[in-house]
Tab-separated table of C-alpha atoms in Angstrom:
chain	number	residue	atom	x	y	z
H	18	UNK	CA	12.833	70.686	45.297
H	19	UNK	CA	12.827	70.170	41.505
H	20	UNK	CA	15.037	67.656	41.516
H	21	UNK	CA	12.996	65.516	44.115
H	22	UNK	CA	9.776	66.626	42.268
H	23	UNK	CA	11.518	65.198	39.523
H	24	UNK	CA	12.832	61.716	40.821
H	25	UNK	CA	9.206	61.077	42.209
H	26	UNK	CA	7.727	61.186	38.550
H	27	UNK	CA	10.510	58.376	37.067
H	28	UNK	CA	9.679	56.203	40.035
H	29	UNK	CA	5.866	56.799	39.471
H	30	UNK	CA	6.779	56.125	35.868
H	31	UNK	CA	8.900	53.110	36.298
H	32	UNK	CA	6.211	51.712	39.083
H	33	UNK	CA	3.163	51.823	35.884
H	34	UNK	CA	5.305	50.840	33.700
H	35	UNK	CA	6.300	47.497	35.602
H	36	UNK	CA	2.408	46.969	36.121
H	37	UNK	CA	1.917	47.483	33.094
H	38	UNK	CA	4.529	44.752	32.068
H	39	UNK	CA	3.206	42.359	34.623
H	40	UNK	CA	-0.283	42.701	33.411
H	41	UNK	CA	0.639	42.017	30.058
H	42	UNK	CA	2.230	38.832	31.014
H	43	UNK	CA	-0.140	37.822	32.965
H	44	UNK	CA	-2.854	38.411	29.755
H	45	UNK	CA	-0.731	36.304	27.661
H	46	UNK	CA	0.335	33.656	29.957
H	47	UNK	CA	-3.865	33.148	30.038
H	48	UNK	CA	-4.425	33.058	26.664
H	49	UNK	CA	-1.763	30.920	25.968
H	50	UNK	CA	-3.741	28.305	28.965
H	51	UNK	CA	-6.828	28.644	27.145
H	52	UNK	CA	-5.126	28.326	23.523
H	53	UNK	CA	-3.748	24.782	24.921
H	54	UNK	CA	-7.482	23.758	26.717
H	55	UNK	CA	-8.504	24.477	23.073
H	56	UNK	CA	-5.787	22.232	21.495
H	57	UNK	CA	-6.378	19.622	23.915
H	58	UNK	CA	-9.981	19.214	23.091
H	59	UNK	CA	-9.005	18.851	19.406
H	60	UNK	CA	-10.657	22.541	18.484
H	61	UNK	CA	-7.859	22.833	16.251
H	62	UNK	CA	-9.345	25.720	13.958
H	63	UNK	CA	-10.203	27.878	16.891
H	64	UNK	CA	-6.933	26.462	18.942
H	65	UNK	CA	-4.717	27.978	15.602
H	66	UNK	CA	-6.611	31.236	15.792
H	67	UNK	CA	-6.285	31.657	19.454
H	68	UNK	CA	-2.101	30.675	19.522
H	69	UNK	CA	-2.132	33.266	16.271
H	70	UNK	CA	-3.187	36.050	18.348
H	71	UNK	CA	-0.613	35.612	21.165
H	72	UNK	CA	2.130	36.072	18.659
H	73	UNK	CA	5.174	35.126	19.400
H	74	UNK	CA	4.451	34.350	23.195
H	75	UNK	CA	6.372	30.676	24.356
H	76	UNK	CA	5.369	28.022	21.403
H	77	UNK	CA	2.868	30.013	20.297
H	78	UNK	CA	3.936	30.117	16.869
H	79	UNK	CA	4.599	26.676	16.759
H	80	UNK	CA	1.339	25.453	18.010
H	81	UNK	CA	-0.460	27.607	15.745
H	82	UNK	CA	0.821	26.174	12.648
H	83	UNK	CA	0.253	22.037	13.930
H	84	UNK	CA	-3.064	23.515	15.010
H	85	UNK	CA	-3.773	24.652	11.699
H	86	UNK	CA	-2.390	21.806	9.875
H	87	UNK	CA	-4.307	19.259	12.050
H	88	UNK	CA	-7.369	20.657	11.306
H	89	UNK	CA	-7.166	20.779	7.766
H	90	UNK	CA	-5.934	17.554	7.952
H	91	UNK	CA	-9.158	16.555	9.858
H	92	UNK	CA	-10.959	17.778	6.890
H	93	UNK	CA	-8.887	15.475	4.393
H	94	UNK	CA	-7.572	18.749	2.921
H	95	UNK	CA	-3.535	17.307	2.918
H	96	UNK	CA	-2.145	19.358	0.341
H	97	UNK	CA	-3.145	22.400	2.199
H	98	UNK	CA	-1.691	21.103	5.019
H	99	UNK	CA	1.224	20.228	4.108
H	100	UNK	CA	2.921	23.292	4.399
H	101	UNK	CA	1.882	23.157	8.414
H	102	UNK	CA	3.470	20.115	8.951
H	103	UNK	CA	6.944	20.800	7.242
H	104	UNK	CA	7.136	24.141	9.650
H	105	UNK	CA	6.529	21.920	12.514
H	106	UNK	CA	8.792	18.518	11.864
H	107	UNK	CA	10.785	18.665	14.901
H	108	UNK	CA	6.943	18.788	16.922
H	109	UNK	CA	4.764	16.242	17.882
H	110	UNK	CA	4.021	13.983	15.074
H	111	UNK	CA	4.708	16.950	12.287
H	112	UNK	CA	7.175	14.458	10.438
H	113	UNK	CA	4.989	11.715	9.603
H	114	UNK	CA	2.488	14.077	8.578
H	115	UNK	CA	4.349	16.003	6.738
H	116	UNK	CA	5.586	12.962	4.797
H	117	UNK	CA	1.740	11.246	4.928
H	118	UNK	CA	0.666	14.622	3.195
H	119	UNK	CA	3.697	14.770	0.534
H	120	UNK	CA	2.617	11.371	0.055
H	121	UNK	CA	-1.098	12.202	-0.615
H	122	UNK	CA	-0.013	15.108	-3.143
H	123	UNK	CA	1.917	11.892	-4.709
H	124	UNK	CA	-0.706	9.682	-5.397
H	125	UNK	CA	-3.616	12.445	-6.577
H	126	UNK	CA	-1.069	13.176	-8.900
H	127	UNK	CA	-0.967	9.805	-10.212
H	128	UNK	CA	3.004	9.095	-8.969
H	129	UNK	CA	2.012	5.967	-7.660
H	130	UNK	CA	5.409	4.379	-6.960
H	131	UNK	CA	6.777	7.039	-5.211
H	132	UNK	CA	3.337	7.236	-3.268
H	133	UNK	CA	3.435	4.136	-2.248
H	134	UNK	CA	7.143	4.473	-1.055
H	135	UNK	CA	5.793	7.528	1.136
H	136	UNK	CA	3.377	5.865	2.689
H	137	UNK	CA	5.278	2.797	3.102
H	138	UNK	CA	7.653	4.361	5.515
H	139	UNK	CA	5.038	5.313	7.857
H	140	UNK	CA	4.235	1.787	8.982
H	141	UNK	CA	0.768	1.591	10.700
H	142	UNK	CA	0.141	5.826	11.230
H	143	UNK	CA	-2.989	6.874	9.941
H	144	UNK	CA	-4.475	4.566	7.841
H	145	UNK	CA	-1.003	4.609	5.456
H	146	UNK	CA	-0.970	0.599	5.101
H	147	UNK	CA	-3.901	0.839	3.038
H	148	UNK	CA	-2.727	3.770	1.095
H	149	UNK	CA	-0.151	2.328	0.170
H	150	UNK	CA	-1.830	-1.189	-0.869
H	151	UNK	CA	-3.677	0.935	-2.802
H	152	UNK	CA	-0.936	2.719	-4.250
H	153	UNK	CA	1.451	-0.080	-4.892
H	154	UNK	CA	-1.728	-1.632	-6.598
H	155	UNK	CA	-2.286	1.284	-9.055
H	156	UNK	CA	1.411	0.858	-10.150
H	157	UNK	CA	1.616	-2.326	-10.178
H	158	UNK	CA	-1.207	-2.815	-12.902
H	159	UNK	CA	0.297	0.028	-14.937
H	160	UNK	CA	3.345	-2.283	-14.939
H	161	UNK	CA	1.359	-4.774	-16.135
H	162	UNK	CA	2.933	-6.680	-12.942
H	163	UNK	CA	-0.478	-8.280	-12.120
H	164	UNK	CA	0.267	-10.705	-9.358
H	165	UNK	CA	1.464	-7.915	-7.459
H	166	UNK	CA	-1.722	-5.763	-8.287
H	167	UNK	CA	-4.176	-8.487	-7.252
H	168	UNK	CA	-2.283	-9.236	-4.266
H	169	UNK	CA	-2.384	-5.389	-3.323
H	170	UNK	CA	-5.391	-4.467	-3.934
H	171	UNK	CA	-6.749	-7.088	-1.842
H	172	UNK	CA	-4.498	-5.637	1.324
H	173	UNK	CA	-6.158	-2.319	0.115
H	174	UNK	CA	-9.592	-4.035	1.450
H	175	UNK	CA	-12.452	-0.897	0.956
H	176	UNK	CA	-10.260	1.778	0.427
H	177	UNK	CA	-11.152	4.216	-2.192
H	178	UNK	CA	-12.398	1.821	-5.548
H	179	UNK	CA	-9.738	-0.879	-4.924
H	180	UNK	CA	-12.570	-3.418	-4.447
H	181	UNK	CA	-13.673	-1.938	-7.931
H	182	UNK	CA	-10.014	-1.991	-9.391
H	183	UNK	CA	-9.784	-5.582	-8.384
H	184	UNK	CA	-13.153	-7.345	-9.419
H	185	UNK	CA	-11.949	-5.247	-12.939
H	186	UNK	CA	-8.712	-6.481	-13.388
H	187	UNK	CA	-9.796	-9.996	-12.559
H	188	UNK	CA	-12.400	-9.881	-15.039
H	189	UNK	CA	-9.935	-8.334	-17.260
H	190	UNK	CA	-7.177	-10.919	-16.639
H	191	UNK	CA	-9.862	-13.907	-16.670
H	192	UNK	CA	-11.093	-13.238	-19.992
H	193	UNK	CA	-7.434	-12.453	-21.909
H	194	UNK	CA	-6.603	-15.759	-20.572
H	195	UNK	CA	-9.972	-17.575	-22.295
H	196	UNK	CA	-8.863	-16.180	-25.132
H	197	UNK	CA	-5.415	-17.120	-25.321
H	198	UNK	CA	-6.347	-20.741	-24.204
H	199	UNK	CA	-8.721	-20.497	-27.355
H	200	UNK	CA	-5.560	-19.465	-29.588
H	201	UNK	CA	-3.832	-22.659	-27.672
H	202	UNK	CA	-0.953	-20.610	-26.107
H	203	UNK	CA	-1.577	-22.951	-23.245
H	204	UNK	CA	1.523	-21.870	-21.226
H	205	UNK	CA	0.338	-18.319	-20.530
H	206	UNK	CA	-3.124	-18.408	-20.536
H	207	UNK	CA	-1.823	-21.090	-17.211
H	208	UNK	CA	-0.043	-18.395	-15.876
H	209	UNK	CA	-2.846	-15.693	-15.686
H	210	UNK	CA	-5.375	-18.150	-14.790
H	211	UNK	CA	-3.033	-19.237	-11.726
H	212	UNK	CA	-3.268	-16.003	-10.730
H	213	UNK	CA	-6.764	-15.674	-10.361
H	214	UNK	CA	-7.173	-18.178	-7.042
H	215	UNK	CA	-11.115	-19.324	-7.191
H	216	UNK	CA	-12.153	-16.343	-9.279
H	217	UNK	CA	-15.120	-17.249	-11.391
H	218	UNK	CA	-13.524	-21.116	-12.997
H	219	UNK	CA	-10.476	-19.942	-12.780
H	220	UNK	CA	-9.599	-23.259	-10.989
H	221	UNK	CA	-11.482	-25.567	-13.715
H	222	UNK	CA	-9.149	-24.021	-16.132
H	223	UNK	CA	-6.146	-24.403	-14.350
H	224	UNK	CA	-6.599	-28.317	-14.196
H	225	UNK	CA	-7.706	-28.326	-17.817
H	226	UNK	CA	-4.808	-26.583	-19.153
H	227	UNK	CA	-2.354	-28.590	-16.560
H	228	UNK	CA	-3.682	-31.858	-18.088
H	229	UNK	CA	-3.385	-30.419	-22.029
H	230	UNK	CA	0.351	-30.069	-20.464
H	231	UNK	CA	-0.056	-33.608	-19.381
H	232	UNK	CA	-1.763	-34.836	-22.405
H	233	UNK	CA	1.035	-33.211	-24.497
H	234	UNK	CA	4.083	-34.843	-22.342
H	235	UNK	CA	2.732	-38.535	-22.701
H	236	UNK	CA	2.441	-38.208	-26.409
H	237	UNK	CA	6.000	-37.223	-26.803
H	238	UNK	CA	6.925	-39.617	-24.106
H	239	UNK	CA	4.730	-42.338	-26.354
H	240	UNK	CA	6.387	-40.963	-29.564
H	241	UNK	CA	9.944	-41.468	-28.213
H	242	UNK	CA	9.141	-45.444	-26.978
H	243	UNK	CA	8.392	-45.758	-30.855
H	244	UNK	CA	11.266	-43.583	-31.864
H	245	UNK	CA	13.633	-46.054	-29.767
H	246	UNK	CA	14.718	-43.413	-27.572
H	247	UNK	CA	13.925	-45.405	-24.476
H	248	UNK	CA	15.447	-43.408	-21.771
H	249	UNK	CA	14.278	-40.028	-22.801
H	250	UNK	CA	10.743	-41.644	-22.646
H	251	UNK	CA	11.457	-43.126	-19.204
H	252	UNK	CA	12.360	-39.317	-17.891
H	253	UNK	CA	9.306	-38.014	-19.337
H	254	UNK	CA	6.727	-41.143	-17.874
H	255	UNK	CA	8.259	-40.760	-14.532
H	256	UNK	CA	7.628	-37.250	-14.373
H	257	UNK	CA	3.656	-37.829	-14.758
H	258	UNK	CA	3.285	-39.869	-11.722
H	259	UNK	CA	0.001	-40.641	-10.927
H	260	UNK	CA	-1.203	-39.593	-14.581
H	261	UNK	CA	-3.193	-42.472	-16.941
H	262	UNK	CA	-1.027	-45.097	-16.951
H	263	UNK	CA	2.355	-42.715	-16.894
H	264	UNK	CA	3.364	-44.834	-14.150
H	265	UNK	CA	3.609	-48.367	-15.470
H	266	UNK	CA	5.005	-47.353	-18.358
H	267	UNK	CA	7.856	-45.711	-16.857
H	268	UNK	CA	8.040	-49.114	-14.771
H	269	UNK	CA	8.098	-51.168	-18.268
H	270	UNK	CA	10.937	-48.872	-19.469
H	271	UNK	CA	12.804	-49.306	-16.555
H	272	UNK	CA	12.875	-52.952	-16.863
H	273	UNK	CA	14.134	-52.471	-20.611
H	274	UNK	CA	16.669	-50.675	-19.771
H	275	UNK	CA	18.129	-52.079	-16.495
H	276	UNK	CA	17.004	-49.195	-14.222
H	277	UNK	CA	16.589	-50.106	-10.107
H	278	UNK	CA	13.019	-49.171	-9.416
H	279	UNK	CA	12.587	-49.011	-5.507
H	280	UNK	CA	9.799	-50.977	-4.343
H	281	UNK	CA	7.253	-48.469	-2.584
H	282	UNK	CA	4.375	-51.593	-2.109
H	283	UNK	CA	4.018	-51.938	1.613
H	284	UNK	CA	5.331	-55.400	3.541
């Protein structure tokens, strides 16, 4: 009698504790559906705290932390999302955020090479391309490599101050070159004033110092005629065609010295 008293109680026991089980499941299973309707309406704070609670439950855990991450990440808070992100590489799009974040850390810390590098990778996610204009830009001018920081910070467009940066460093590379046109070193004030596109008169004083270059060629060339060196002068007249009267003089040498000039007049 006992021992069937006995045997009734385990099953009774086993039966609750099944339901039990099963309702616990079932709980979960729910939570984890509305956790995922919560995710896929971008609440991402209150989709992190929902997957948190369920614990270890299916991806759960996994979930939680890109939830999290994403929604610091909405808030432009990368370096406290980073740590997300590098839990969840393998998910979704946790790699290139993870990297897009490292990236960020990168550049407020004034790395800029290695930003841009970061962001470089990542192509067209996010708005990377013009972080790492920007980027490339910022080390660029510290390298004093200035075609490549005007050229960048132009790609840069609005980001951040980069129309700032460049309107300065144009100004900036504009007026060193005035001033080393003034102290006649003609051949790299040209150079930073070639850079400069129609910026201010940039142009103006392109031409100017191009003829000075001109002006400065035809003397010697004229020097040389009276110095007898006739074929020296001939190489540099011919190579200001189209400049005063560069071009019949080169013709006049030619003749003295026995060179075939083709005839370019029409028939």
């Amino acid at each position: 009698m006992r021992s069937a008293m006995r045997r009734a109680a385990l099953l009774l026991l086993t039966l609750l504790l099944a339901s039990s089980l099963s309702g616990c499941v079932g709980s979960q299973s729910g939570a984890y559906n509305r956790a995922l309707e919560l995710f896929g309406q971008e609440e991402y704070a209150e989709a992190a705290d929902a997957f948190e609670r369920i614990g270890t439950y299916q991806q759960a855990p996994t979930y939680a932390a890109y939830a999290r991450g994403l929604a610091l990440f909405a808030q432009g808070d990368y370096a406290a999302a980073a740590p997300y992100f590098e839990q969840t590489q393998d998910f979704m799009f946790g790699s290139q955020r993870f990297q897009y974040c490292s990236a960020y850390v990168l550049q407020e810390a004034g790395q800029f090479a290695q930003a841009a590098a970061g962001f470089q990778a990542l192509g067209e996610f996010e708005d990377a391309h013009l972080r790492y204009a920007y980027c490339a830009a910022r080390a660029a001018e510290e390298a004093k490599d200035y075609q490549t920081a005007l050229v960048s910070y132009e790609q840069a467009g609005d980001y951040a101050d980069a129309a700032d940066r460049l309107d300065n460093l144009q100004s900036q590379i504009y007026y060193y070159a005035k001033d080393l046109k003034n102290q006649k070193q003609y051949q790299q004030a040209l150079r930073l004033f070639s850079l400069l596109g129609d910026y201010l008169a940039s142009q103006q004083e392109t031409k100017e110092l191009k003829d000075i270059f001109r002006d400065q060629q035809y003397d010697q060339a004229d020097a040389l005629v009276s110095q007898g060196q006739l074929q020296q002068a001939y190489d540099l007249f011919s190579g200001l065609s189209g400049y005063r009267d560069a071009d019949s003089r080169a013709g006049e040498l030619a003749a003295q010295l026995g060179i075939a000039v083709a005839d370019t007049a029409e028939e």
